[in-house]
């Protein structure tokens, strides 16, 4: 029998309205089959474990990610797939982080959540949970998993975890993938786009990673950006990595102070990764003068990466103890399907 482990970290999905007080309270996922009897219709073995206490995903951090990696790696052999219930706010960061921390993954890790608590009538949580479990347990005829990677199931979309972005604070259709096709669409049937799913490797051995380095910043350019503030930030000695959100295809104002500050930072061993502020498309620094100037400062391309994937990739690579040169090299490699080269 297929075995699925449900990991409840917190977030709206796990809440119900206390009939006495009207307040939203956390639901006991250890009793998930009592609360959602529909799950019994699956012919599978379902266990659950809960973060104690459950957390709003705004409080997610690398310590919680490594807790998730520990739960998945400790239970890896006993289960065919994992469903992680998570608040929507930072779900794309967690999915991206897990895609790097779970090296050699060859089983499904499906994150899901909801906009409306599971214990309320119009919840989207039940449908999301049921579809996530179905995807985590789906196999090919030869018994290999359908989706052997970290992904997010939300509404009708299955998205590679490190390609997802939360795009709506109130729509049920809350996540999008701008630069990579959907892995599946949940309609009457679950329609898998098999050619876009990472291939299953029967010889892969899970190598969990637990360290993330958080000496990073994300900063966005805007017209009129102040030299003194940017220089102070870039000159901060403990800063190791910067995600620079530039204009269009990777362009920045042609100011000498900016080029000088970026050059100083890269020469002192900081890794600066250029990603676009546009929701879709890729950085091509060679396209305009304003991008070529950035290239000459030592800034590297983040290609078509999301903010979530690029920052967690930097955290992961520095967390591995790599030198800035090694980090720069790895940022140019596709580690878990996060960039298109
Ligand atoms: N603030 C909540 C969270 O991200 C929202 C949600 O679950 O959707 O944990």
mmCIF file of C-alpha atoms and ligand atoms in Angstrom:
data_model
loop_
_atom_site.group_PDB
_atom_site.id
_atom_site.type_symbol
_atom_site.label_atom_id
_atom_site.label_comp_id
_atom_site.label_asym_id
_atom_site.label_seq_id
_atom_site.Cartn_x
_atom_site.Cartn_y
_atom_site.Cartn_z
ATOM 1 C CA UNK A 1 0.000 0.000 0.000
ATOM 2 C CA UNK A 2 1.265 3.508 -0.862
ATOM 3 C CA UNK A 3 2.371 5.392 2.231
ATOM 4 C CA UNK A 4 2.147 9.181 2.522
ATOM 5 C CA UNK A 5 3.420 11.366 5.342
ATOM 6 C CA UNK A 6 1.504 14.590 5.937
ATOM 7 C CA UNK A 7 3.586 17.294 7.634
ATOM 8 C CA UNK A 8 1.586 20.191 9.035
ATOM 9 C CA UNK A 9 3.772 23.248 9.667
ATOM 10 C CA UNK A 10 0.995 25.805 10.254
ATOM 11 C CA UNK A 11 -0.860 28.415 8.228
ATOM 12 C CA UNK A 12 -4.472 29.042 7.354
ATOM 13 C CA UNK A 13 -5.133 25.562 5.996
ATOM 14 C CA UNK A 14 -4.937 24.008 9.446
ATOM 15 C CA UNK A 15 -7.453 26.274 11.100
ATOM 16 C CA UNK A 16 -11.096 26.021 11.993
ATOM 17 C CA UNK A 17 -13.531 28.445 13.539
ATOM 18 C CA UNK A 18 -14.227 27.745 17.178
ATOM 19 C CA UNK A 19 -18.057 27.634 17.270
ATOM 20 C CA UNK A 20 -18.104 29.136 20.789
ATOM 21 C CA UNK A 21 -15.690 32.042 20.337
ATOM 22 C CA UNK A 22 -15.766 32.514 16.559
ATOM 23 C CA UNK A 23 -11.953 32.722 16.631
ATOM 24 C CA UNK A 24 -9.686 30.810 14.234
ATOM 25 C CA UNK A 25 -7.821 28.046 16.016
ATOM 26 C CA UNK A 26 -5.375 25.393 14.919
ATOM 27 C CA UNK A 27 -6.851 22.050 14.014
ATOM 28 C CA UNK A 28 -5.279 18.842 15.341
ATOM 29 C CA UNK A 29 -3.825 17.173 12.258
ATOM 30 C CA UNK A 30 -3.269 13.968 14.143
ATOM 31 C CA UNK A 31 -7.048 13.613 13.854
ATOM 32 C CA UNK A 32 -7.090 14.511 10.183
ATOM 33 C CA UNK A 33 -9.145 11.441 9.219
ATOM 34 C CA UNK A 34 -11.833 12.357 11.747
ATOM 35 C CA UNK A 35 -12.081 15.921 10.433
ATOM 36 C CA UNK A 36 -11.796 15.021 6.730
ATOM 37 C CA UNK A 37 -13.399 11.572 6.386
ATOM 38 C CA UNK A 38 -13.185 11.868 2.561
ATOM 39 C CA UNK A 39 -9.494 10.978 2.893
ATOM 40 C CA UNK A 40 -10.524 7.421 3.810
ATOM 41 C CA UNK A 41 -11.584 6.932 0.199
ATOM 42 C CA UNK A 42 -7.924 6.905 -0.819
ATOM 43 C CA UNK A 43 -6.588 3.410 -0.755
ATOM 44 C CA UNK A 44 -3.391 4.453 0.993
ATOM 45 C CA UNK A 45 -1.714 4.593 4.357
ATOM 46 C CA UNK A 46 -1.651 8.158 5.684
ATOM 47 C CA UNK A 47 0.344 9.310 8.711
ATOM 48 C CA UNK A 48 0.739 12.830 9.957
ATOM 49 C CA UNK A 49 3.118 14.870 12.040
ATOM 50 C CA UNK A 50 2.752 18.443 13.222
ATOM 51 C CA UNK A 51 5.113 21.289 14.030
ATOM 52 C CA UNK A 52 4.714 22.090 17.701
ATOM 53 C CA UNK A 53 3.511 24.816 17.844
ATOM 54 C CA UNK A 54 2.250 25.295 14.277
ATOM 55 C CA UNK A 55 3.605 28.544 12.823
ATOM 56 C CA UNK A 56 2.348 31.262 10.540
ATOM 57 C CA UNK A 57 4.586 31.011 7.504
ATOM 58 C CA UNK A 58 5.852 34.568 8.054
ATOM 59 C CA UNK A 59 7.835 32.979 10.893
ATOM 60 C CA UNK A 60 9.434 30.346 8.643
ATOM 61 C CA UNK A 61 13.216 30.458 8.647
ATOM 62 C CA UNK A 62 16.203 28.222 7.869
ATOM 63 C CA UNK A 63 15.870 26.500 11.247
ATOM 64 C CA UNK A 64 12.329 25.425 10.355
ATOM 65 C CA UNK A 65 13.492 24.379 6.876
ATOM 66 C CA UNK A 66 16.121 22.143 8.375
ATOM 67 C CA UNK A 67 13.461 20.691 10.691
ATOM 68 C CA UNK A 68 11.440 19.816 7.583
ATOM 69 C CA UNK A 69 14.520 18.313 5.908
ATOM 70 C CA UNK A 70 15.119 16.247 9.065
ATOM 71 C CA UNK A 71 11.528 14.923 9.093
ATOM 72 C CA UNK A 72 11.640 14.031 5.390
ATOM 73 C CA UNK A 73 15.102 12.437 5.490
ATOM 74 C CA UNK A 74 14.395 10.461 8.691
ATOM 75 C CA UNK A 75 11.192 9.074 7.146
ATOM 76 C CA UNK A 76 12.424 8.814 3.568
ATOM 77 C CA UNK A 77 12.537 5.045 3.265
ATOM 78 C CA UNK A 78 9.189 4.458 5.037
ATOM 79 C CA UNK A 79 7.064 6.659 2.748
ATOM 80 C CA UNK A 80 6.363 6.961 -0.967
ATOM 81 C CA UNK A 81 5.626 10.665 -0.823
ATOM 82 C CA UNK A 82 5.342 13.701 1.446
ATOM 83 C CA UNK A 83 2.690 16.419 1.639
ATOM 84 C CA UNK A 84 3.753 19.575 3.466
ATOM 85 C CA UNK A 85 0.939 21.818 4.689
ATOM 86 C CA UNK A 86 2.250 25.343 4.899
ATOM 87 C CA UNK A 87 1.049 28.940 5.065
ATOM 88 C CA UNK A 88 0.894 30.505 1.641
ATOM 89 C CA UNK A 89 2.867 33.675 2.421
ATOM 90 C CA UNK A 90 6.346 32.120 2.278
ATOM 91 C CA UNK A 91 5.501 28.776 0.703
ATOM 92 C CA UNK A 92 7.515 29.565 -2.448
ATOM 93 C CA UNK A 93 10.623 30.296 -0.322
ATOM 94 C CA UNK A 94 10.265 26.999 1.560
ATOM 95 C CA UNK A 95 9.674 25.046 -1.647
ATOM 96 C CA UNK A 96 12.750 26.649 -3.225
ATOM 97 C CA UNK A 97 14.894 25.987 -0.145
ATOM 98 C CA UNK A 98 13.788 22.336 0.035
ATOM 99 C CA UNK A 99 14.595 21.826 -3.652
ATOM 100 C CA UNK A 100 18.266 22.588 -2.857
ATOM 101 C CA UNK A 101 18.444 21.052 0.631
ATOM 102 C CA UNK A 102 16.991 17.692 -0.498
ATOM 103 C CA UNK A 103 19.732 16.787 -2.965
ATOM 104 C CA UNK A 104 19.132 13.494 -4.778
ATOM 105 C CA UNK A 105 15.391 13.546 -4.057
ATOM 106 C CA UNK A 106 13.502 10.917 -6.039
ATOM 107 C CA UNK A 107 10.113 11.024 -4.275
ATOM 108 C CA UNK A 108 7.326 13.621 -4.377
ATOM 109 C CA UNK A 109 7.362 16.452 -1.831
ATOM 110 C CA UNK A 110 4.152 18.399 -2.471
ATOM 111 C CA UNK A 111 3.523 21.646 -0.592
ATOM 112 C CA UNK A 112 0.038 23.007 -0.294
ATOM 113 C CA UNK A 113 -2.060 25.330 1.850
ATOM 114 C CA UNK A 114 -5.199 27.377 1.500
ATOM 115 C CA UNK A 115 -6.620 30.874 1.460
ATOM 116 C CA UNK A 116 -9.641 29.930 3.598
ATOM 117 C CA UNK A 117 -9.298 27.679 6.688
ATOM 118 C CA UNK A 118 -10.120 24.017 6.246
ATOM 119 C CA UNK A 119 -12.720 24.167 8.998
ATOM 120 C CA UNK A 120 -14.923 26.699 7.177
ATOM 121 C CA UNK A 121 -17.600 26.000 4.599
ATOM 122 C CA UNK A 122 -16.031 27.698 1.556
ATOM 123 C CA UNK A 123 -12.560 26.368 2.185
ATOM 124 C CA UNK A 124 -10.191 25.726 -0.698
ATOM 125 C CA UNK A 125 -8.095 23.676 1.724
ATOM 126 C CA UNK A 126 -9.919 20.363 1.361
ATOM 127 C CA UNK A 127 -9.591 20.328 -2.407
ATOM 128 C CA UNK A 128 -5.940 21.380 -2.247
ATOM 129 C CA UNK A 129 -5.140 18.754 0.386
ATOM 130 C CA UNK A 130 -6.941 15.945 -1.448
ATOM 131 C CA UNK A 131 -5.297 16.820 -4.794
ATOM 132 C CA UNK A 132 -1.861 17.135 -3.155
ATOM 133 C CA UNK A 133 -2.223 13.679 -1.605
ATOM 134 C CA UNK A 134 -3.338 12.236 -4.918
ATOM 135 C CA UNK A 135 -0.305 13.721 -6.692
ATOM 136 C CA UNK A 136 2.133 12.632 -3.964
ATOM 137 C CA UNK A 137 0.854 9.061 -4.290
ATOM 138 C CA UNK A 138 0.606 8.901 -8.108
ATOM 139 C CA UNK A 139 2.862 6.414 -9.824
ATOM 140 C CA UNK A 140 3.626 5.256 -13.329
ATOM 141 C CA UNK A 141 2.690 1.726 -14.349
ATOM 142 C CA UNK A 142 6.249 0.589 -13.433
ATOM 143 C CA UNK A 143 5.784 1.862 -9.881
ATOM 144 C CA UNK A 144 8.032 4.951 -10.226
ATOM 145 C CA UNK A 145 6.648 8.227 -8.808
ATOM 146 C CA UNK A 146 4.894 10.575 -11.194
ATOM 147 C CA UNK A 147 6.454 13.745 -9.726
ATOM 148 C CA UNK A 148 9.805 12.975 -8.028
ATOM 149 C CA UNK A 149 10.544 16.573 -7.038
ATOM 150 C CA UNK A 150 9.576 19.421 -4.701
ATOM 151 C CA UNK A 151 6.449 21.132 -6.009
ATOM 152 C CA UNK A 152 3.526 23.328 -4.985
ATOM 153 C CA UNK A 153 -0.049 22.286 -5.618
ATOM 154 C CA UNK A 154 -2.432 25.196 -5.385
ATOM 155 C CA UNK A 155 -5.943 25.543 -6.833
ATOM 156 C CA UNK A 156 -5.635 23.791 -10.193
ATOM 157 C CA UNK A 157 -1.872 24.141 -10.686
ATOM 158 C CA UNK A 158 1.078 21.935 -9.931
ATOM 159 C CA UNK A 159 4.189 24.129 -10.096
ATOM 160 C CA UNK A 160 7.854 23.253 -9.642
ATOM 161 C CA UNK A 161 8.631 24.559 -6.145
ATOM 162 C CA UNK A 162 11.573 26.723 -7.155
ATOM 163 C CA UNK A 163 9.615 28.287 -10.040
ATOM 164 C CA UNK A 164 6.605 29.364 -7.970
ATOM 165 C CA UNK A 165 5.625 32.814 -6.740
ATOM 166 C CA UNK A 166 2.650 33.849 -4.652
ATOM 167 C CA UNK A 167 0.734 36.334 -6.784
ATOM 168 C CA UNK A 168 -2.503 36.940 -4.912
ATOM 169 C CA UNK A 169 -3.342 37.633 -1.289
ATOM 170 C CA UNK A 170 -7.001 36.753 -1.743
ATOM 171 C CA UNK A 171 -7.677 34.714 -4.894
ATOM 172 C CA UNK A 172 -7.939 30.937 -4.690
ATOM 173 C CA UNK A 173 -5.666 30.829 -7.740
ATOM 174 C CA UNK A 174 -2.785 32.292 -5.737
ATOM 175 C CA UNK A 175 0.445 30.921 -7.256
ATOM 176 C CA UNK A 176 2.028 31.269 -10.661
ATOM 177 C CA UNK A 177 5.036 30.064 -12.547
ATOM 178 C CA UNK A 178 6.113 32.731 -15.008
ATOM 179 C CA UNK A 179 9.142 31.122 -16.574
ATOM 180 C CA UNK A 180 8.443 27.401 -16.547
ATOM 181 C CA UNK A 181 5.429 25.361 -17.690
ATOM 182 C CA UNK A 182 3.060 23.808 -15.168
ATOM 183 C CA UNK A 183 3.990 20.282 -14.086
ATOM 184 C CA UNK A 184 0.305 19.375 -14.082
ATOM 185 C CA UNK A 185 -3.160 20.852 -14.117
ATOM 186 C CA UNK A 186 -5.841 19.473 -11.859
ATOM 187 C CA UNK A 187 -9.036 19.385 -13.873
ATOM 188 C CA UNK A 188 -11.535 16.504 -14.108
ATOM 189 C CA UNK A 189 -8.388 14.402 -14.424
ATOM 190 C CA UNK A 190 -4.945 15.403 -13.223
ATOM 191 C CA UNK A 191 -3.192 16.163 -16.500
ATOM 192 C CA UNK A 192 0.554 15.745 -16.095
ATOM 193 C CA UNK A 193 3.021 17.536 -18.399
ATOM 194 C CA UNK A 194 5.480 14.700 -18.157
ATOM 195 C CA UNK A 195 8.132 16.239 -20.392
ATOM 196 C CA UNK A 196 8.574 19.096 -17.875
ATOM 197 C CA UNK A 197 8.796 16.975 -14.718
ATOM 198 C CA UNK A 198 12.305 16.121 -13.482
ATOM 199 C CA UNK A 199 13.193 12.580 -14.569
ATOM 200 C CA UNK A 200 13.054 9.801 -11.987
ATOM 201 C CA UNK A 201 16.461 8.397 -11.101
ATOM 202 C CA UNK A 202 16.133 4.967 -9.439
ATOM 203 C CA UNK A 203 19.785 5.125 -8.302
ATOM 204 C CA UNK A 204 19.530 8.550 -6.659
ATOM 205 C CA UNK A 205 20.477 8.638 -2.992
ATOM 206 C CA UNK A 206 18.971 11.365 -0.831
ATOM 207 C CA UNK A 207 21.634 13.692 0.550
ATOM 208 C CA UNK A 208 19.979 16.058 3.029
ATOM 209 C CA UNK A 209 21.582 19.440 3.744
ATOM 210 C CA UNK A 210 20.826 21.362 6.915
ATOM 211 C CA UNK A 211 22.827 24.595 6.790
ATOM 212 C CA UNK A 212 21.749 27.850 5.233
ATOM 213 C CA UNK A 213 23.785 31.045 5.478
ATOM 214 C CA UNK A 214 21.592 34.109 5.986
ATOM 215 C CA UNK A 215 24.136 36.899 5.390
ATOM 216 C CA UNK A 216 22.169 38.008 2.350
ATOM 217 C CA UNK A 217 20.008 40.881 1.158
ATOM 218 C CA UNK A 218 17.532 41.385 -1.657
ATOM 219 C CA UNK A 219 17.463 44.893 -3.033
ATOM 220 C CA UNK A 220 15.483 46.532 -5.798
ATOM 221 C CA UNK A 221 16.678 49.357 -7.980
ATOM 222 C CA UNK A 222 14.360 52.310 -8.576
ATOM 223 C CA UNK A 223 14.776 55.643 -10.357
ATOM 224 C CA UNK A 224 16.387 58.055 -7.890
ATOM 225 C CA UNK A 225 18.044 55.427 -5.697
ATOM 226 C CA UNK A 226 20.431 57.116 -3.203
ATOM 227 C CA UNK A 227 24.167 56.495 -3.409
ATOM 228 C CA UNK A 228 24.897 56.843 0.305
ATOM 229 C CA UNK A 229 22.367 54.187 1.318
ATOM 230 C CA UNK A 230 23.396 51.692 -1.349
ATOM 231 C CA UNK A 231 27.097 52.215 -0.638
ATOM 232 C CA UNK A 232 26.598 51.640 3.093
ATOM 233 C CA UNK A 233 24.759 48.409 2.441
ATOM 234 C CA UNK A 234 27.217 47.095 -0.148
ATOM 235 C CA UNK A 235 30.190 47.951 2.079
ATOM 236 C CA UNK A 236 28.770 46.027 5.080
ATOM 237 C CA UNK A 237 31.595 43.584 5.925
ATOM 238 C CA UNK A 238 29.438 40.615 7.020
ATOM 239 C CA UNK A 239 27.290 40.747 3.872
ATOM 240 C CA UNK A 240 28.069 37.759 1.593
ATOM 241 C CA UNK A 241 25.386 37.672 -1.078
ATOM 242 C CA UNK A 242 23.090 40.175 -2.775
ATOM 243 C CA UNK A 243 20.101 39.597 -5.006
ATOM 244 C CA UNK A 244 19.947 42.711 -7.159
ATOM 245 C CA UNK A 245 16.506 43.233 -8.676
ATOM 246 C CA UNK A 246 17.271 45.206 -11.802
ATOM 247 C CA UNK A 247 15.159 46.704 -14.577
ATOM 248 C CA UNK A 248 13.902 44.762 -17.602
ATOM 249 C CA UNK A 249 16.449 42.348 -19.031
ATOM 250 C CA UNK A 250 18.976 43.131 -16.288
ATOM 251 C CA UNK A 251 19.655 46.852 -16.563
ATOM 252 C CA UNK A 252 20.699 49.495 -14.025
ATOM 253 C CA UNK A 253 21.246 53.270 -13.997
ATOM 254 C CA UNK A 254 24.598 54.190 -15.569
ATOM 255 C CA UNK A 255 25.890 55.984 -12.470
ATOM 256 C CA UNK A 256 29.571 55.817 -11.700
ATOM 257 C CA UNK A 257 28.976 55.593 -7.962
ATOM 258 C CA UNK A 258 26.810 52.500 -8.488
ATOM 259 C CA UNK A 259 29.347 50.767 -10.741
ATOM 260 C CA UNK A 260 32.135 51.606 -8.256
ATOM 261 C CA UNK A 261 30.159 50.323 -5.253
ATOM 262 C CA UNK A 262 29.221 47.089 -7.042
ATOM 263 C CA UNK A 263 32.825 46.549 -8.187
ATOM 264 C CA UNK A 264 34.130 47.127 -4.646
ATOM 265 C CA UNK A 265 31.614 44.624 -3.317
ATOM 266 C CA UNK A 266 32.381 41.879 -5.853
ATOM 267 C CA UNK A 267 36.125 42.409 -5.422
ATOM 268 C CA UNK A 268 35.778 41.974 -1.664
ATOM 269 C CA UNK A 269 34.173 38.531 -2.244
ATOM 270 C CA UNK A 270 30.477 39.401 -2.192
ATOM 271 C CA UNK A 271 28.393 37.531 -4.753
ATOM 272 C CA UNK A 272 25.893 39.796 -6.522
ATOM 273 C CA UNK A 273 23.189 38.095 -8.557
ATOM 274 C CA UNK A 274 21.203 40.076 -11.086
ATOM 275 C CA UNK A 275 17.540 39.120 -11.500
ATOM 276 C CA UNK A 276 14.816 41.113 -13.175
ATOM 277 C CA UNK A 277 12.019 43.007 -11.448
ATOM 278 C CA UNK A 278 9.713 41.812 -14.242
ATOM 279 C CA UNK A 279 7.570 38.857 -13.282
ATOM 280 C CA UNK A 280 8.459 36.981 -16.466
ATOM 281 C CA UNK A 281 11.525 36.724 -18.685
ATOM 282 C CA UNK A 282 15.236 36.435 -18.186
ATOM 283 C CA UNK A 283 18.285 38.573 -17.470
ATOM 284 C CA UNK A 284 20.461 39.141 -20.546
ATOM 285 C CA UNK A 285 23.025 41.708 -19.434
ATOM 286 C CA UNK A 286 24.619 41.905 -22.887
ATOM 287 C CA UNK A 287 21.456 43.341 -24.452
ATOM 288 C CA UNK A 288 21.809 47.038 -23.467
ATOM 289 C CA UNK A 289 24.640 49.377 -22.455
ATOM 290 C CA UNK A 290 22.952 49.673 -19.052
ATOM 291 C CA UNK A 291 23.352 45.923 -18.549
ATOM 292 C CA UNK A 292 26.870 45.634 -19.958
ATOM 293 C CA UNK A 293 27.984 48.135 -17.317
ATOM 294 C CA UNK A 294 26.746 45.715 -14.627
ATOM 295 C CA UNK A 295 28.613 42.794 -16.190
ATOM 296 C CA UNK A 296 31.860 44.701 -15.958
ATOM 297 C CA UNK A 297 31.403 45.169 -12.187
ATOM 298 C CA UNK A 298 31.460 41.398 -11.610
ATOM 299 C CA UNK A 299 27.701 41.019 -11.097
ATOM 300 C CA UNK A 300 26.518 37.585 -12.285
ATOM 301 C CA UNK A 301 23.291 36.645 -14.024
ATOM 302 C CA UNK A 302 20.424 35.016 -12.149
ATOM 303 C CA UNK A 303 18.928 34.105 -15.547
ATOM 304 C CA UNK A 304 15.145 33.596 -15.275
ATOM 305 C CA UNK A 305 15.209 32.787 -11.574
ATOM 306 C CA UNK A 306 12.515 33.818 -9.111
ATOM 307 C CA UNK A 307 13.514 35.949 -6.116
ATOM 308 C CA UNK A 308 12.662 33.003 -3.868
ATOM 309 C CA UNK A 309 14.859 30.557 -5.775
ATOM 310 C CA UNK A 310 17.834 32.892 -6.179
ATOM 311 C CA UNK A 311 18.024 33.948 -2.514
ATOM 312 C CA UNK A 312 17.606 30.393 -1.174
ATOM 313 C CA UNK A 313 20.202 29.109 -3.662
ATOM 314 C CA UNK A 314 22.710 31.686 -2.381
ATOM 315 C CA UNK A 315 21.858 30.777 1.239
ATOM 316 C CA UNK A 316 22.335 27.099 0.417
ATOM 317 C CA UNK A 317 25.658 27.484 -1.424
ATOM 318 C CA UNK A 318 27.222 29.722 1.246
ATOM 319 C CA UNK A 319 25.722 27.378 3.859
ATOM 320 C CA UNK A 320 27.760 24.569 2.268
ATOM 321 C CA UNK A 321 30.894 26.538 3.113
ATOM 322 C CA UNK A 322 31.808 27.246 -0.520
ATOM 323 C CA UNK A 323 34.163 30.112 -1.403
ATOM 324 C CA UNK A 324 32.701 33.112 -3.270
ATOM 325 C CA UNK A 325 34.346 31.826 -6.459
ATOM 326 C CA UNK A 326 32.716 28.412 -6.035
ATOM 327 C CA UNK A 327 29.364 30.033 -5.254
ATOM 328 C CA UNK A 328 29.602 32.147 -8.416
ATOM 329 C CA UNK A 329 30.311 29.022 -10.455
ATOM 330 C CA UNK A 330 27.371 27.080 -8.960
ATOM 331 C CA UNK A 331 24.988 30.029 -9.425
ATOM 332 C CA UNK A 332 25.628 29.518 -13.149
ATOM 333 C CA UNK A 333 24.571 25.870 -12.921
ATOM 334 C CA UNK A 334 21.061 24.509 -12.891
ATOM 335 C CA UNK A 335 20.931 22.564 -9.604
ATOM 336 C CA UNK A 336 17.247 21.636 -9.248
ATOM 337 C CA UNK A 337 15.455 22.950 -12.318
ATOM 338 C CA UNK A 338 15.444 26.533 -10.976
ATOM 339 C CA UNK A 339 16.946 28.265 -14.036
ATOM 340 C CA UNK A 340 16.810 27.885 -17.795
ATOM 341 C CA UNK A 341 20.313 27.934 -19.277
HETATM 342 N N1 LIG B 1 -0.401 34.188 7.045
HETATM 343 C C1 LIG B 1 -0.728 32.853 6.600
HETATM 344 C C2 LIG B 1 0.568 32.108 6.417
HETATM 345 O O1 LIG B 1 1.238 32.247 5.448
HETATM 346 C C3 LIG B 1 -1.506 32.876 5.356
HETATM 347 C C4 LIG B 1 -1.830 31.526 4.802
HETATM 348 O O2 LIG B 1 -1.674 30.493 5.402
HETATM 349 O O3 LIG B 1 -2.278 31.505 3.672
HETATM 350 O O4 LIG B 1 0.934 31.356 7.273
#
